[in-house]
Coordinates of C-alpha atoms in Angstrom, one line a residue:
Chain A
X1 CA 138.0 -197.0 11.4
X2 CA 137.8 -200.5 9.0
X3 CA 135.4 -200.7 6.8
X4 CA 133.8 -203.6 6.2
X5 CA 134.6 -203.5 2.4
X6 CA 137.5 -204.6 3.3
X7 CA 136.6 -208.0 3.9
X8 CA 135.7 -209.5 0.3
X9 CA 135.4 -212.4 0.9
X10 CA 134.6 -213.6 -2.8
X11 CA 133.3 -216.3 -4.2
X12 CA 135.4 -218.3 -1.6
X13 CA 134.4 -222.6 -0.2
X14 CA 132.6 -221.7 3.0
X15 CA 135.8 -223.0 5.0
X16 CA 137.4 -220.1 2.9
X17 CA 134.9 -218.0 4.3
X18 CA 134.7 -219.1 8.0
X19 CA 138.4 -219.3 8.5
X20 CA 138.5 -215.3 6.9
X21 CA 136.1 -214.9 9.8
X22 CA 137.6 -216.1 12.2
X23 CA 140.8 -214.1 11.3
X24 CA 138.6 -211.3 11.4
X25 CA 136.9 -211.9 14.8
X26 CA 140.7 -212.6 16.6
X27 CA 142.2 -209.4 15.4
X28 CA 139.4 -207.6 16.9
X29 CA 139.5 -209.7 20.0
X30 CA 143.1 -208.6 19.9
X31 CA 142.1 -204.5 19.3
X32 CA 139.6 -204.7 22.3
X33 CA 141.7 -206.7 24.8
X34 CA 145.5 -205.1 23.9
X35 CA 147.1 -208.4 23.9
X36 CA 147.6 -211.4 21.4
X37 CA 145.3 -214.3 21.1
X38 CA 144.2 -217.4 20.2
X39 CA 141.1 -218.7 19.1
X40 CA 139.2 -221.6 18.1
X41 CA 135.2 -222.3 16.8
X42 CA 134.8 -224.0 20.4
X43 CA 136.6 -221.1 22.6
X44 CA 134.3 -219.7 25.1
X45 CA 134.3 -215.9 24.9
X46 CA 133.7 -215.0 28.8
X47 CA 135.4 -217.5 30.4
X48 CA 138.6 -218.6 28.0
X49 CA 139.2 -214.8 27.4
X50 CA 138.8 -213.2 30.3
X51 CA 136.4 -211.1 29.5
X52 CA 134.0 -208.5 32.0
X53 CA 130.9 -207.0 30.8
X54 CA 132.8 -203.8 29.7
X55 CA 135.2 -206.1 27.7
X56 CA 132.3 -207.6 25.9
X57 CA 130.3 -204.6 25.1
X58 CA 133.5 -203.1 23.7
X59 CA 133.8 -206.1 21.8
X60 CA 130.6 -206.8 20.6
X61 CA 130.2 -203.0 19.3
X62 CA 134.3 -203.4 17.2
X63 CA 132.4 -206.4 15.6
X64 CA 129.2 -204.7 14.8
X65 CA 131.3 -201.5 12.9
X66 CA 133.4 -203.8 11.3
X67 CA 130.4 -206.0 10.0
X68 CA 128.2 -203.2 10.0
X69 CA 124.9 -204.8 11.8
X70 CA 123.7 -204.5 15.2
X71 CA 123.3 -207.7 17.4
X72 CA 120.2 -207.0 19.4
X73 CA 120.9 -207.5 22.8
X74 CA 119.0 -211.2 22.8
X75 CA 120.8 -212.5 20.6
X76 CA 124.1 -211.4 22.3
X77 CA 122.9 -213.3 25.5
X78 CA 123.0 -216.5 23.3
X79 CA 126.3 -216.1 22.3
X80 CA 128.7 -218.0 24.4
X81 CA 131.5 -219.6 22.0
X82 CA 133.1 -217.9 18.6
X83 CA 131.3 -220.6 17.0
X84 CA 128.1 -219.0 18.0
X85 CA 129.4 -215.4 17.2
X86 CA 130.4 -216.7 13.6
X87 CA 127.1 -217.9 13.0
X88 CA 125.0 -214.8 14.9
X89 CA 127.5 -212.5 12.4
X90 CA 126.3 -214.4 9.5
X91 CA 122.8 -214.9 9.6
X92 CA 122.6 -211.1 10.2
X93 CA 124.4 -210.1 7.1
X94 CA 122.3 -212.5 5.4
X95 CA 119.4 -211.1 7.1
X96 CA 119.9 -207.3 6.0
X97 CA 121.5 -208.3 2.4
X98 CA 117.7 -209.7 2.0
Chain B
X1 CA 125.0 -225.6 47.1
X2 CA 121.9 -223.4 47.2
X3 CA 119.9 -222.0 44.4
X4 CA 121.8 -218.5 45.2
X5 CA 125.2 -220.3 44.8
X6 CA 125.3 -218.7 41.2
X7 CA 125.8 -215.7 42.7
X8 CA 128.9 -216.0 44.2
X9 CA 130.9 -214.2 42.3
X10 CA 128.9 -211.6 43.6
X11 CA 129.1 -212.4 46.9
X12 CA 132.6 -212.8 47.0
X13 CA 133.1 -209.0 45.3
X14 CA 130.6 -207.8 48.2
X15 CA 132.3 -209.7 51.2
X16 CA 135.4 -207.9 49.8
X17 CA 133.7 -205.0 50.2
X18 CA 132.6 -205.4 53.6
X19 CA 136.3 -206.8 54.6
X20 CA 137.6 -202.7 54.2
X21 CA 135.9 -202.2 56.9
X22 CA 132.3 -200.1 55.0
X23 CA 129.2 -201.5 53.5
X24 CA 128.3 -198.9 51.4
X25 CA 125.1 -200.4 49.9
X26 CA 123.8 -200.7 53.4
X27 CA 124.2 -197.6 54.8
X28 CA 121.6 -196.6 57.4
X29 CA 120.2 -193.7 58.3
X30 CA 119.7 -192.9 62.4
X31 CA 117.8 -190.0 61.7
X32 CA 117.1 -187.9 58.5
X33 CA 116.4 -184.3 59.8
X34 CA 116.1 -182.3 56.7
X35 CA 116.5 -182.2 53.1
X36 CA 120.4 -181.8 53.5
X37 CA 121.1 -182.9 57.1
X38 CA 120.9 -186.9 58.8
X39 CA 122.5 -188.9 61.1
X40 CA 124.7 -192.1 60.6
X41 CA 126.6 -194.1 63.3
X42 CA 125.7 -190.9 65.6
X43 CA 127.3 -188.7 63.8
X44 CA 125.6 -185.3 61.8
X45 CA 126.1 -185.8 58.5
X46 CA 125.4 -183.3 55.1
X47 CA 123.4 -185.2 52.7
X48 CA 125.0 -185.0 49.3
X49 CA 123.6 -187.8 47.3
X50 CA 119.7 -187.7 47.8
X51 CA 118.3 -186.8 44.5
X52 CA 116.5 -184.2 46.2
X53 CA 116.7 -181.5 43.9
X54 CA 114.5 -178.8 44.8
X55 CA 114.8 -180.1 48.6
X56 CA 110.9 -180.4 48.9
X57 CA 110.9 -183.4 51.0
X58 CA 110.3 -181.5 54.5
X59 CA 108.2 -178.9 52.5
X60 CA 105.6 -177.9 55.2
X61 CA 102.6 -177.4 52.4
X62 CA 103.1 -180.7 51.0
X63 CA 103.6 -181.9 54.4
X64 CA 100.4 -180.5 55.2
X65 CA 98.6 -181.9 52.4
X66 CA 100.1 -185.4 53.1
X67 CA 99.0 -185.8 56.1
X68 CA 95.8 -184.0 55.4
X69 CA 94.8 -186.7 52.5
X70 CA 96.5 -189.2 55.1
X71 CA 93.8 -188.2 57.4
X72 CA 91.2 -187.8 55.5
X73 CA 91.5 -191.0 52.9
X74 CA 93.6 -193.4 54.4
X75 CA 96.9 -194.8 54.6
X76 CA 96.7 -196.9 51.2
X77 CA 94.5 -197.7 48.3
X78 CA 94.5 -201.6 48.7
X79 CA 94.5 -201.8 45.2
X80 CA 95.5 -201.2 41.6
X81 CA 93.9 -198.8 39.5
X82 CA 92.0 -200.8 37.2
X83 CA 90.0 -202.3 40.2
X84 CA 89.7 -199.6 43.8
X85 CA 93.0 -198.0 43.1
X86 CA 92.2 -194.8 41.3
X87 CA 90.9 -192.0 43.8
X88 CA 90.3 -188.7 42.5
X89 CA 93.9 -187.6 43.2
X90 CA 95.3 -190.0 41.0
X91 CA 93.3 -188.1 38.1
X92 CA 93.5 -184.8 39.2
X93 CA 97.9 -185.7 39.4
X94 CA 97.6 -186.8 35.9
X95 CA 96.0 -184.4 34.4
X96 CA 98.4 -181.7 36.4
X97 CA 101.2 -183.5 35.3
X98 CA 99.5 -183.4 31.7
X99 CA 99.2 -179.7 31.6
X100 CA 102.7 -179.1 33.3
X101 CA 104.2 -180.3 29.8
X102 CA 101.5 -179.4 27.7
X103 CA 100.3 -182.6 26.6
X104 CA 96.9 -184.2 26.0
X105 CA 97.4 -187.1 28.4
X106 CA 99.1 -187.9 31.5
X107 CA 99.5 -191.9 33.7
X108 CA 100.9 -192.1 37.0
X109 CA 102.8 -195.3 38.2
X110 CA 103.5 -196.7 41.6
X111 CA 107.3 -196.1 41.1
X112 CA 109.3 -194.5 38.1
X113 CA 110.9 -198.1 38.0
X114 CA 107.4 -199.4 37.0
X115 CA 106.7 -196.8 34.5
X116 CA 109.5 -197.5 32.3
X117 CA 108.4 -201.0 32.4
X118 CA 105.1 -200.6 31.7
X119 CA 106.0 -198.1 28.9
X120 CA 108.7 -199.9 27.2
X121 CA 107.1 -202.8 27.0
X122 CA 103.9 -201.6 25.9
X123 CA 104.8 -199.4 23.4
X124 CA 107.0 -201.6 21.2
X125 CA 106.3 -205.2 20.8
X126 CA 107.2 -208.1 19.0
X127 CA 108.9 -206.5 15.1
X128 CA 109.5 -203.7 16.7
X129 CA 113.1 -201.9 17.1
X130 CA 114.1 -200.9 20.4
X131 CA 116.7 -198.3 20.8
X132 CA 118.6 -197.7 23.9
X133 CA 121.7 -195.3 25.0
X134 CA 124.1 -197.7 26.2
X135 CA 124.2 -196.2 29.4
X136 CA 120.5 -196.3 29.9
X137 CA 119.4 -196.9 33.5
X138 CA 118.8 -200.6 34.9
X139 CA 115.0 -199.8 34.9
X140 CA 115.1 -199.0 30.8
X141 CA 116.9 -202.1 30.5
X142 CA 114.8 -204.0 32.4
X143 CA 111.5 -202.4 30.4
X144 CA 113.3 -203.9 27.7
X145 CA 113.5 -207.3 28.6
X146 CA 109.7 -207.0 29.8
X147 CA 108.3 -206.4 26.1
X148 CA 109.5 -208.8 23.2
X149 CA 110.7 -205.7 21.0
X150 CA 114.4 -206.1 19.0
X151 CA 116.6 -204.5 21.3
X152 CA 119.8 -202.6 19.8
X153 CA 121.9 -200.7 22.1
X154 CA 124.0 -197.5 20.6
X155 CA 127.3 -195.8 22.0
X156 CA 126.3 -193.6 24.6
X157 CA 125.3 -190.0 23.6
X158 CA 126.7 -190.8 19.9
X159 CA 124.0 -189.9 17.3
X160 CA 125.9 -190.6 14.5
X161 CA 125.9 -194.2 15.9
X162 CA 122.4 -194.8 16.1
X163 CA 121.6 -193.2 12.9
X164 CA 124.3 -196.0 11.9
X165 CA 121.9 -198.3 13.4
X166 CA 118.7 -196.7 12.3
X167 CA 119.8 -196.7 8.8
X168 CA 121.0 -200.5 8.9
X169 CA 117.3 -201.2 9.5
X170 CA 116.0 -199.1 6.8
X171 CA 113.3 -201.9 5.2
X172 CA 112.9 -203.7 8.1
X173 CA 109.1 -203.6 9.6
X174 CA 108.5 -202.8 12.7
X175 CA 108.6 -199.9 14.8
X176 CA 111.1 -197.7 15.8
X177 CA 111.2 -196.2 19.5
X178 CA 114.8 -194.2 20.7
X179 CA 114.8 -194.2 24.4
X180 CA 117.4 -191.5 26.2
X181 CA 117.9 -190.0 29.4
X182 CA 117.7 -186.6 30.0
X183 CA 120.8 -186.4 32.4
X184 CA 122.2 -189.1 33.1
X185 CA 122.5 -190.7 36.7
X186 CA 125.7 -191.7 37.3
X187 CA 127.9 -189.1 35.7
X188 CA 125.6 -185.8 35.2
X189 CA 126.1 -185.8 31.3
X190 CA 122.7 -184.4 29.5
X191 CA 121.5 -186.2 25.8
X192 CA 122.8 -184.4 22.9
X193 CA 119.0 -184.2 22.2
X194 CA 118.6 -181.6 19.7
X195 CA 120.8 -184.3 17.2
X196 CA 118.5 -187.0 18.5
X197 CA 115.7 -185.3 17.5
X198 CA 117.5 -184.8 13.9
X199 CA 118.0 -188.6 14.0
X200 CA 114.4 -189.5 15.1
X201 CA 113.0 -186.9 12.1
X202 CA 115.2 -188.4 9.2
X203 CA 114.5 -191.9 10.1
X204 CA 110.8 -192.1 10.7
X205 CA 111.6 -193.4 15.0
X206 CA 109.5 -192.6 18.0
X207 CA 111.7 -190.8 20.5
X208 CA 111.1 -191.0 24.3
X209 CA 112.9 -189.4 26.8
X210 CA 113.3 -190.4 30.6
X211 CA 113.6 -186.6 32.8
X212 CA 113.9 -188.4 35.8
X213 CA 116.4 -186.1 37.0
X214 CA 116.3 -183.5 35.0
X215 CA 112.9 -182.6 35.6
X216 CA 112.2 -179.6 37.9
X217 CA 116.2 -179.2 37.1
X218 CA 116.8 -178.3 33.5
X219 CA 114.5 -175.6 31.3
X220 CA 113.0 -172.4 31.4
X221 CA 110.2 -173.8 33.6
X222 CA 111.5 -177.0 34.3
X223 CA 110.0 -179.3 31.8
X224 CA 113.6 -180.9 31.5
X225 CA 116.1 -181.4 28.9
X226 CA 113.3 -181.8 25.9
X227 CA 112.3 -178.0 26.9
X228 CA 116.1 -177.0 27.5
X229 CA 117.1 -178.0 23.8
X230 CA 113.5 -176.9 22.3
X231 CA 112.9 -180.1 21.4
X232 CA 109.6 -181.1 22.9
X233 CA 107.9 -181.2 19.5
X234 CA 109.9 -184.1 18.7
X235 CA 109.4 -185.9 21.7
X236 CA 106.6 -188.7 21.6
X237 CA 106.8 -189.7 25.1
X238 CA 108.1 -188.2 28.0
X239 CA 108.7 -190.5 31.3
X240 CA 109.5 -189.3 34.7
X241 CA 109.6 -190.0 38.2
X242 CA 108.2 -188.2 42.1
X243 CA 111.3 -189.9 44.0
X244 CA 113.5 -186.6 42.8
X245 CA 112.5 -183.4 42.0
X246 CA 108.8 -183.8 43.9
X247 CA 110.2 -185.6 47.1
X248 CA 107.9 -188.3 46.9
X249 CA 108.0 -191.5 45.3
X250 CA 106.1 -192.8 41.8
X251 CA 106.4 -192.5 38.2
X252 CA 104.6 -191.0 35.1
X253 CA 104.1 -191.0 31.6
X254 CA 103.1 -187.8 29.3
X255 CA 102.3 -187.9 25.9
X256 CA 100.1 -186.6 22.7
X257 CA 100.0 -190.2 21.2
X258 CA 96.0 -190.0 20.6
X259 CA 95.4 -193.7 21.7
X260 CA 97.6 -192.9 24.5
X261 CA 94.4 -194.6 26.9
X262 CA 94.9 -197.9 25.7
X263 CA 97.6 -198.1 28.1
X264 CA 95.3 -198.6 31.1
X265 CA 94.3 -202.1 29.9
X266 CA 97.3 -203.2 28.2
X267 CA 100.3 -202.0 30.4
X268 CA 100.7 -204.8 32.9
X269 CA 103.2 -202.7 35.5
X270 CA 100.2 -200.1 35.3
X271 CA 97.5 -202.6 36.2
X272 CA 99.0 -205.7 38.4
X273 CA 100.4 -203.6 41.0
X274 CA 98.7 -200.8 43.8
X275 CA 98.4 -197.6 43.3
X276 CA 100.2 -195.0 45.3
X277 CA 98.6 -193.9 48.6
X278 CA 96.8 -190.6 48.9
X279 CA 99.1 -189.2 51.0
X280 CA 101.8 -189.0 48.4
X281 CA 99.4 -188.2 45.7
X282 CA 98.8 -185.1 47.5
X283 CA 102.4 -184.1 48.7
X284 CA 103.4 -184.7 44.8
X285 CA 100.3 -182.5 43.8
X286 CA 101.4 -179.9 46.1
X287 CA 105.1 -180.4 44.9
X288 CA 103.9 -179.7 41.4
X289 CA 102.7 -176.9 41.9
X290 CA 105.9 -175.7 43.7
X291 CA 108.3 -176.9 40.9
X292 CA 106.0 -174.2 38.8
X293 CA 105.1 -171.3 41.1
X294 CA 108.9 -171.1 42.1
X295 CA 111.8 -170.8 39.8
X296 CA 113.7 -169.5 42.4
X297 CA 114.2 -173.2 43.6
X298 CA 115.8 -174.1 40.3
X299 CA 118.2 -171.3 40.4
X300 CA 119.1 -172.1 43.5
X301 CA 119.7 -175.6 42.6
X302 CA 122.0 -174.6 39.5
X303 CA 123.9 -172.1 41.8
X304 CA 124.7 -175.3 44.1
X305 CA 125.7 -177.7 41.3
X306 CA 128.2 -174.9 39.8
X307 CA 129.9 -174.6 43.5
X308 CA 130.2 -177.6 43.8
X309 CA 131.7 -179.1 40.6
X310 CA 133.6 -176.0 39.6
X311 CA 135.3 -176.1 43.0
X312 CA 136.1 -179.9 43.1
X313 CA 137.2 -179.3 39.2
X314 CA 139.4 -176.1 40.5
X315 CA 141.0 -178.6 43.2
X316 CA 142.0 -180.8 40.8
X317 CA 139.4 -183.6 41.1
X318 CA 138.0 -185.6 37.6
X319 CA 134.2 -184.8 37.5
X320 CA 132.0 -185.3 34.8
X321 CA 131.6 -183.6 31.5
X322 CA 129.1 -180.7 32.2
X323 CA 128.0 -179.1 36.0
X324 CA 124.9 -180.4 36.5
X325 CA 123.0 -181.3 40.0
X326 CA 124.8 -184.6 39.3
X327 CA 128.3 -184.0 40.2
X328 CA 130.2 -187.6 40.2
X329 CA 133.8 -187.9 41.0
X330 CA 136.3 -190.6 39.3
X331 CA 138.2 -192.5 41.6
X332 CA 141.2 -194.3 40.1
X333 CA 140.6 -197.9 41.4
X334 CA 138.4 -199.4 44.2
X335 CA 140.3 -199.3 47.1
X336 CA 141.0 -195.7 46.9
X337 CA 137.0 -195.1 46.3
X338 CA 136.3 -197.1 49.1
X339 CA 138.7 -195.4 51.5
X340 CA 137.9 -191.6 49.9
X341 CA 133.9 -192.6 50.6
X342 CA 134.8 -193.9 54.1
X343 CA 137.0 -191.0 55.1
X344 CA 133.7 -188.3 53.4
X345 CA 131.7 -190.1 55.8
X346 CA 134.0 -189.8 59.0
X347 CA 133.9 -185.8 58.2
X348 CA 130.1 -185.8 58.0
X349 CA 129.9 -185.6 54.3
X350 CA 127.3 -188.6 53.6
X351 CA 127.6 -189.1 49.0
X352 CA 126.8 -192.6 47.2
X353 CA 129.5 -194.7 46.3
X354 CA 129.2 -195.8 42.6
X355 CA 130.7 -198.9 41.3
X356 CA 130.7 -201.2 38.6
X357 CA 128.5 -203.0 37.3
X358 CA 126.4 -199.9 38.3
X359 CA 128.6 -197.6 36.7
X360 CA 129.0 -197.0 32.9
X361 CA 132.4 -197.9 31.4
X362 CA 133.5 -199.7 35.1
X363 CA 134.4 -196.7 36.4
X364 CA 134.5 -196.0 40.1
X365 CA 132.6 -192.7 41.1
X366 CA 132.2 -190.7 44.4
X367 CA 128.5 -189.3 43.3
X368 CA 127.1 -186.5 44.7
X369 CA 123.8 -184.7 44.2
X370 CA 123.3 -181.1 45.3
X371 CA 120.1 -179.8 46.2
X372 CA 118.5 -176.5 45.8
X373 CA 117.9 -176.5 50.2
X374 CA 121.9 -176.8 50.4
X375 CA 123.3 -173.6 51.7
X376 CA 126.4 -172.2 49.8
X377 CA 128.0 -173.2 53.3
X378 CA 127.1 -176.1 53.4
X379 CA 128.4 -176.9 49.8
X380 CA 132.3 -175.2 50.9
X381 CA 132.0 -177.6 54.1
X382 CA 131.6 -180.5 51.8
X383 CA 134.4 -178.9 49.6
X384 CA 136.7 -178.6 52.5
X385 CA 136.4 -182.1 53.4
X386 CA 136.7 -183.4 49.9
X387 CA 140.4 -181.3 49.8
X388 CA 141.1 -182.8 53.1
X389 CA 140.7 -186.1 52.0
X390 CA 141.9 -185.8 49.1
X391 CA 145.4 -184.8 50.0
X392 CA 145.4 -187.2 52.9
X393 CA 145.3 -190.0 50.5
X394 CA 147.4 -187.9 48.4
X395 CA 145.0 -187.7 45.3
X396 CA 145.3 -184.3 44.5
X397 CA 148.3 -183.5 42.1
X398 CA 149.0 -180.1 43.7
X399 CA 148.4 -180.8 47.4
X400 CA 148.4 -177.3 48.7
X401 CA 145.5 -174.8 46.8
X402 CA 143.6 -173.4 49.1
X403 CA 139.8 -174.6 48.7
X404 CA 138.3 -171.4 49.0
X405 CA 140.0 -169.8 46.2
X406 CA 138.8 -172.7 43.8
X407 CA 135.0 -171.3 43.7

């Protein structure tokens, strides 16, 4: 299993950093779905990726080992784009680094 | 467009369904006869997916008493128990139940549904952590989304990953409460409890387990899985249901938390709804007792489960990890469920159809429940027509093993 050390994301612009996150969030899209694809801030998880409820549990739990932090289930229900994944992800590494 | 258009997609999946020819979530019963015996469509059926464990259902003495308290205290309270709904009964089950597992207090429900709403949302709150198997029943879930608690979900039966979790909240206020099953409903599977109990220890969490059906089933004297892994010491809060084990309907709460009362006033499912009827008070009362004065029932019920999955296993059929009174068979897609189900029923084996999204990991089950009233004949019946169909739809990889040699 990844570990999140691998990430580093140093002292990089915050584009650095959110396109680095986005890379990371499409290679696990690509892990839990066994197929290339393509992604964008505005693509809609469910619906553009085909995604059931298995799919996104599966999902959601690769991002949470890989970040290491758990999304409580309300704030998963608020996700709907990457967009909103990216900045979910963030705020709870910022929230747990405090 | 209507306000239920949004669940078409539902609709559509159910209308499938119901194309094949079956509607298995609207099965219905002509006649139920016994614990193990009905009738659907006209034809006798063994029942193999009741959840009637120890078979008390038909139970003459808590019959008796049913009808008794029926007789002599009416048909319902009219009322909930913090205004006319608490009767003697209701105090005297409480305390039994209390006593049963050893704990200083005891609160009934009107359904086990209701008491894991009422408990999960009472106990934790707004800062607090909420930890759920990710295979919890919809009625944990739903507790969940009743209370304002953080809710984090952890792989099922994996406590390495919730002490993952745990640990990531480690100076974060709030409460912790771990909610498990003790076997799980759909596939059978017990909690690896004694390493959730480690889990709860090293990090400071309440843990509560739900015995919903594995009371009556699993321990030396039937507390459940928290007695079968000498546990209970660890275990802040035990929840539970009558609708199983005691044959009746209702739920329940144990515990040694000292302010455990509190709950009367503050636990809304407890207080906005009516309280069970005296009749099933007393048939639960009486099936208490039974659960306690005879073990036999449990052994029984054990002896059952093992037939049963250890001869489906022998034949060649995927069950689920451990034999348990649960045993649930995985079907490879819908169609073939649908059909296997359909053709159980046309040879008078009556089980529940299991599929997603009720089903963990959208797998498709054929799941059974013994019971301890199930004679060993009954059990090879069932076993013979499960072979039967299963080499008629040519499931099994070897179709030719003889069923009775598979016990």
């Amino acid at each position: 299993m990844r570990q999140n050390t691998q990430l580093a994301v140093v002292g990089g612009t915050d584009a650095e950093a959110s396109a680095s996150m986005r890379n990371e969030i499409s290679t696990i899209f690509e892990e839990v779905l066994g197929r290339p694809v393509s992604i964008r801030d505005d693509t809609d998880i469910v619906e553009d990726l085909g995604m059931d409820s298995l799919g996104v549990m599966n999902f959601v739990m690769a991002i949470e080992d890989f970040y290491d932090i758990s999304i409580p289930l309300d704030r998963i229900a608020q996700i709907q784009t990457v967009a909103d994944l990216m900045a979910a992800v963030e705020s709870l590494r910022a929230g747990h680094a405090a | 467009m209507t306000l239920l258009a949004k669940h078409s997609a539902y609709k559509q999946a159910y209308d499938q369904l119901r194309a094949s020819g079956v509607d298995p979530l609207n099965v219905r019963f002509d006649a139920v006869t016994s614990p193990t015996e009905g009738v659907i469509g006209g034809k006798p059926m063994i029942l193999l997916g009741t959840n009637n464990y120890l078979g008390l259902t038909f139970d003459p003495d808590c019959v008796d008493q049913a009808v008794e308290a029926t007789r002599g205290q009416g048909t319902g309270t009219t009322g909930s128990r913090v205004a006319n709904g608490t009767y003697g009964g209701h105090r005297q089950l409480e305390q039994a139940l209390a006593k049963f597992y050893g704990r200083q207090h005891g609160m009934v429900f009107s359904t086990g549904y209701q008491a894991n709403l009422g408990v999960l949302s009472t106990l934790v709150g707004r800062g607090d952590h909420l930890m759920l198997d990710a295979d919890s029943h919809a009625s944990i879930y739903d507790g969940s989304r009743l209370g304002h608690a953080e809710v984090i979900r952890f792989r099922h039966n994996n406590p390495d990953d919730l002490y993952k979790r745990l640990r990531r909240l480690e100076g974060v206020p709030g409460d912790r409460l771990i909610v498990v099953e003790g076997i799980y409903s759909m596939l059978g599977d017990t909690a690896p409890l004694k390493e959730i109990a480690a889990v709860k220890r090293e990090t400071g969490a309440y843990l509560l387990v739900d015995e919903a059906h594995s009371m009556g089933v699993l321990g030396e004297t039937g507390r459940g899985l928290s007695e079968a892994a000498g546990v209970e010491a660890d275990v802040d809060f035990i929840v539970g249901t009558f609708s199983k084990s005691l044959g009746s309907v209702g739920g329940f709460c144990v515990s040694d938390s000292p302010d455990f009362d509190i709950m009367r006033i503050v636990c809304r499912p407890y207080m906005f709804t009516a309280s069970l009827p005296p009749g099933i008070i007393a048939s639960t009362l009486t099936a208490l007792d039974k659960l306690q004065a005879e073990p036999g029932l449990r052994h029984a019920l054990m002896r059952n489960a093992h037939r049963l999955y250890d001869g489906l296993k022998a034949m060649g059929f995927e069950v689920g990890p451990e034999a348990n009174p649960i045993v649930a068979v995985a079907m490879p897609d819908q169609e073939v469920a649908v059909m296997f189900w359909k053709m159980l029923l046309e040879g008078g084996v009556y089980l529940n159809l299991a599929l997603p999204p009720a089903t963990p990991t959208n797998v498709r089950l054929l799941r059974s429940s013994v019971s301890a009233a199930h004679s060993l004949a009954q059990i090879d019946t069932a076993l013979a027509v499960f072979g039967e169909v299963g080499r008629t739809l040519g499931f099994l990889p070897s179709g030719r093993r003889r069923i009775a040699g598979a016990i």
